[in-house]
PDB file of C-alpha atoms in Angstrom:
ATOM      1  CA  GLN A   1      99.543 135.235 115.634  1.00 89.00           C
ATOM      2  CA  VAL A   2     101.132 133.161 113.015  1.00 93.00           C
ATOM      3  CA  GLN A   3     102.735 133.494 109.704  1.00 96.00           C
ATOM      4  CA  LEU A   4     102.484 131.073 106.807  1.00 97.00           C
ATOM      5  CA  VAL A   5     104.856 130.538 103.855  1.00 97.00           C
ATOM      6  CA  GLU A   6     104.058 128.187 100.881  1.00 98.00           C
ATOM      7  CA  SER A   7     106.578 126.741  98.735  1.00 98.00           C
ATOM      8  CA  GLY A   8     107.229 123.889  96.282  1.00 98.00           C
ATOM      9  CA  GLY A   9     105.229 125.107  93.192  1.00 98.00           C
ATOM     10  CA  GLY A  10     106.592 124.683  89.830  1.00 98.00           C
ATOM     11  CA  SER A  11     105.890 123.409  86.311  1.00 98.00           C
ATOM     12  CA  VAL A  12     105.012 119.773  85.616  1.00 98.00           C
ATOM     13  CA  GLN A  13     103.453 117.607  82.755  1.00 98.00           C
ATOM     14  CA  THR A  14     100.087 116.087  82.881  1.00 98.00           C
ATOM     15  CA  GLY A  15     100.222 113.029  85.013  1.00 98.00           C
ATOM     16  CA  GLY A  16     103.059 114.213  87.135  1.00 98.00           C
ATOM     17  CA  SER A  17     103.325 114.941  90.711  1.00 98.00           C
ATOM     18  CA  LEU A  18     104.284 117.886  93.125  1.00 98.00           C
ATOM     19  CA  THR A  19     104.542 118.299  96.783  1.00 98.00           C
ATOM     20  CA  LEU A  20     103.708 121.692  98.060  1.00 98.00           C
ATOM     21  CA  SER A  21     104.758 122.922 101.574  1.00 98.00           C
ATOM     22  CA  CYS A  22     103.200 125.296 104.193  1.00 97.00           C
ATOM     23  CA  ALA A  23     105.706 126.416 106.864  1.00 96.00           C
ATOM     24  CA  VAL A  24     103.992 127.953 109.942  1.00 95.00           C
ATOM     25  CA  SER A  25     105.825 129.985 112.371  1.00 95.00           C
ATOM     26  CA  GLY A  26     104.485 131.928 115.530  1.00 93.00           C
ATOM     27  CA  ASP A  27     101.935 130.610 117.900  1.00 89.00           C
ATOM     28  CA  ALA A  28     101.081 127.420 115.977  1.00 87.00           C
ATOM     29  CA  TRP A  29      99.544 125.881 118.997  1.00 86.00           C
ATOM     30  CA  ASN A  30      96.548 128.062 118.592  1.00 87.00           C
ATOM     31  CA  MET A  31      95.581 126.745 115.065  1.00 91.00           C
ATOM     32  CA  LYS A  32      92.339 125.024 114.774  1.00 91.00           C
ATOM     33  CA  SER A  33      92.690 123.811 111.174  1.00 94.00           C
ATOM     34  CA  LEU A  34      94.924 124.209 108.092  1.00 96.00           C
ATOM     35  CA  ALA A  35      93.486 124.363 104.547  1.00 98.00           C
ATOM     36  CA  TRP A  36      94.845 124.463 101.067  1.00 98.00           C
ATOM     37  CA  PHE A  37      93.045 126.575  98.480  1.00 98.00           C
ATOM     38  CA  HIS A  38      93.367 126.775  94.650  1.00 98.00           C
ATOM     39  CA  GLN A  39      92.833 129.951  92.663  1.00 98.00           C
ATOM     40  CA  ALA A  40      92.754 129.903  88.888  1.00 96.00           C
ATOM     41  CA  PRO A  41      93.531 133.215  87.198  1.00 90.00           C
ATOM     42  CA  GLY A  42      90.637 135.684  87.505  1.00 92.00           C
ATOM     43  CA  GLN A  43      88.574 133.191  89.729  1.00 95.00           C
ATOM     44  CA  GLU A  44      87.746 132.914  93.251  1.00 95.00           C
ATOM     45  CA  SER A  45      89.741 130.672  95.679  1.00 97.00           C
ATOM     46  CA  GLU A  46      88.265 127.115  96.013  1.00 98.00           C
ATOM     47  CA  GLY A  47      88.968 124.779  98.910  1.00 98.00           C
ATOM     48  CA  VAL A  48      91.049 122.002  98.067  1.00 98.00           C
ATOM     49  CA  THR A  49      91.561 120.098 101.268  1.00 98.00           C
ATOM     50  CA  ALA A  50      91.557 120.880 104.983  1.00 98.00           C
ATOM     51  CA  LEU A  51      92.837 119.206 108.248  1.00 95.00           C
ATOM     52  CA  TYR A  52      91.047 119.876 111.495  1.00 93.00           C
ATOM     53  CA  PHE A  53      93.312 119.500 114.470  1.00 90.00           C
ATOM     54  CA  GLY A  54      90.451 118.653 117.177  1.00 82.00           C
ATOM     55  CA  GLY A  55      89.824 115.075 115.782  1.00 85.00           C
ATOM     56  CA  GLY A  56      92.185 114.892 112.910  1.00 88.00           C
ATOM     57  CA  ARG A  57      89.584 115.011 110.345  1.00 94.00           C
ATOM     58  CA  THR A  58      90.355 115.698 106.655  1.00 97.00           C
ATOM     59  CA  PHE A  59      88.033 117.040 103.811  1.00 98.00           C
ATOM     60  CA  TYR A  60      88.856 117.059 100.188  1.00 98.00           C
ATOM     61  CA  ALA A  61      87.165 118.555  97.199  1.00 98.00           C
ATOM     62  CA  ASP A  62      85.606 115.880  94.842  1.00 98.00           C
ATOM     63  CA  SER A  63      87.919 117.018  92.057  1.00 97.00           C
ATOM     64  CA  VAL A  64      90.985 116.050  93.954  1.00 98.00           C
ATOM     65  CA  LYS A  65      90.025 112.858  95.959  1.00 98.00           C
ATOM     66  CA  GLY A  66      92.299 110.214  95.299  1.00 98.00           C
ATOM     67  CA  ARG A  67      94.865 112.325  93.871  1.00 98.00           C
ATOM     68  CA  PHE A  68      95.806 114.881  96.580  1.00 98.00           C
ATOM     69  CA  THR A  69      96.718 114.295 100.126  1.00 98.00           C
ATOM     70  CA  ILE A  70      97.226 116.586 103.060  1.00 98.00           C
ATOM     71  CA  SER A  71      99.707 115.720 105.746  1.00 96.00           C
ATOM     72  CA  GLN A  72     101.792 116.934 108.498  1.00 92.00           C
ATOM     73  CA  VAL A  73     105.004 115.308 109.938  1.00 83.00           C
ATOM     74  CA  ARG A  74     104.708 114.883 113.595  1.00 76.00           C
ATOM     75  CA  GLY A  75     107.013 117.392 115.696  1.00 76.00           C
ATOM     76  CA  ASP A  76     106.998 119.959 112.710  1.00 84.00           C
ATOM     77  CA  ASN A  77     105.017 122.827 111.915  1.00 91.00           C
ATOM     78  CA  THR A  78     105.074 122.117 108.254  1.00 95.00           C
ATOM     79  CA  PHE A  79     102.148 120.884 106.320  1.00 97.00           C
ATOM     80  CA  TYR A  80     102.317 119.253 102.863  1.00 98.00           C
ATOM     81  CA  LEU A  81      99.919 118.883 100.015  1.00 98.00           C
ATOM     82  CA  GLN A  82     100.845 115.734  97.982  1.00 98.00           C
ATOM     83  CA  MET A  83      99.606 116.215  94.464  1.00 98.00           C
ATOM     84  CA  ASN A  84      99.635 113.178  92.165  1.00 98.00           C
ATOM     85  CA  ASN A  85      98.239 112.594  88.512  1.00 98.00           C
ATOM     86  CA  LEU A  86      98.216 116.409  87.980  1.00 98.00           C
ATOM     87  CA  LYS A  87      95.892 117.735  85.295  1.00 98.00           C
ATOM     88  CA  PRO A  88      96.014 121.137  83.401  1.00 97.00           C
ATOM     89  CA  GLU A  89      92.842 122.287  85.411  1.00 97.00           C
ATOM     90  CA  ASP A  90      94.946 122.087  88.610  1.00 98.00           C
ATOM     91  CA  SER A  91      97.168 124.990  87.428  1.00 98.00           C
ATOM     92  CA  GLY A  92      97.004 128.232  89.358  1.00 98.00           C
ATOM     93  CA  THR A  93      98.042 129.523  92.786  1.00 98.00           C
ATOM     94  CA  TYR A  94      97.723 127.399  95.768  1.00 98.00           C
ATOM     95  CA  PHE A  95      97.413 129.038  99.235  1.00 98.00           C
ATOM     96  CA  CYS A  96      97.534 127.648 102.755  1.00 98.00           C
ATOM     97  CA  ALA A  97      95.374 129.267 105.436  1.00 97.00           C
ATOM     98  CA  THR A  98      94.458 128.664 109.016  1.00 95.00           C
ATOM     99  CA  ASP A  99      91.630 129.671 111.444  1.00 93.00           C
ATOM    100  CA  TRP A 100      93.909 130.884 114.220  1.00 90.00           C
ATOM    101  CA  GLY A 101      92.712 131.871 117.747  1.00 84.00           C
ATOM    102  CA  SER A 102      89.079 132.740 118.111  1.00 69.00           C
ATOM    103  CA  MET A 103      86.358 130.079 117.661  1.00 64.00           C
ATOM    104  CA  SER A 104      84.201 132.611 116.033  1.00 60.00           C
ATOM    105  CA  ASN A 105      84.757 131.348 112.427  1.00 80.00           C
ATOM    106  CA  ASP A 106      83.694 127.795 113.295  1.00 80.00           C
ATOM    107  CA  ARG A 107      80.273 128.533 111.742  1.00 88.00           C
ATOM    108  CA  TYR A 108      81.857 128.447 108.140  1.00 93.00           C
ATOM    109  CA  GLU A 109      82.660 125.099 106.461  1.00 95.00           C
ATOM    110  CA  TRP A 110      86.127 123.975 105.719  1.00 96.00           C
ATOM    111  CA  SER A 111      85.984 125.032 102.093  1.00 97.00           C
ATOM    112  CA  GLU A 112      84.805 128.573 102.683  1.00 96.00           C
ATOM    113  CA  VAL A 113      87.286 131.363 102.493  1.00 96.00           C
ATOM    114  CA  LEU A 114      85.771 133.191 105.364  1.00 94.00           C
ATOM    115  CA  ARG A 115      86.521 130.518 107.834  1.00 94.00           C
ATOM    116  CA  TYR A 116      90.207 131.355 107.856  1.00 95.00           C
ATOM    117  CA  ASN A 117      91.908 134.439 109.062  1.00 93.00           C
ATOM    118  CA  PHE A 118      95.711 133.986 108.229  1.00 95.00           C
ATOM    119  CA  TRP A 119      96.994 133.156 104.799  1.00 97.00           C
ATOM    120  CA  GLY A 120     100.206 132.515 103.004  1.00 98.00           C
ATOM    121  CA  GLN A 121     101.362 134.369  99.888  1.00 98.00           C
ATOM    122  CA  GLY A 122     100.523 131.591  97.491  1.00 98.00           C
ATOM    123  CA  THR A 123     102.813 129.331  95.293  1.00 98.00           C
ATOM    124  CA  GLN A 124     102.430 128.810  91.555  1.00 98.00           C
ATOM    125  CA  VAL A 125     101.517 125.492  89.940  1.00 98.00           C
ATOM    126  CA  THR A 126     101.500 125.009  86.034  1.00 98.00           C
ATOM    127  CA  VAL A 127     100.523 121.665  84.507  1.00 98.00           C
ATOM    128  CA  SER A 128     101.085 121.468  80.897  1.00 97.00           C
ATOM    129  CA  SER A 129      99.513 118.900  78.395  1.00 90.00           C
TER     130      SER A 129
END
């Protein structure tokens, strides 16, 4: 199993930048993908971006293309979400998640919550006008 811990959230003005981190511990070798989700207050989580380890593919929501980037420094089990040109609608809680172990969840798309079986606690982002 694995544990995921997000960090790096905070407050920033419109147009600013933040970098979120997702530190993974445990049996990280058995992760199949890593995704970031965004949840506005009172709303369901929505997929922001994902990285598939099998072929190195990345996916992005249309709303963040060109502004957000998912990455991993080689040799480290920490994943990053670089967020540029932030907008007020980007505010909310950001979670990282992974589909660890079994392949049974592969039937779900990258942006579907049910694909992932381990989640971090979330980190808060506030973007002010």
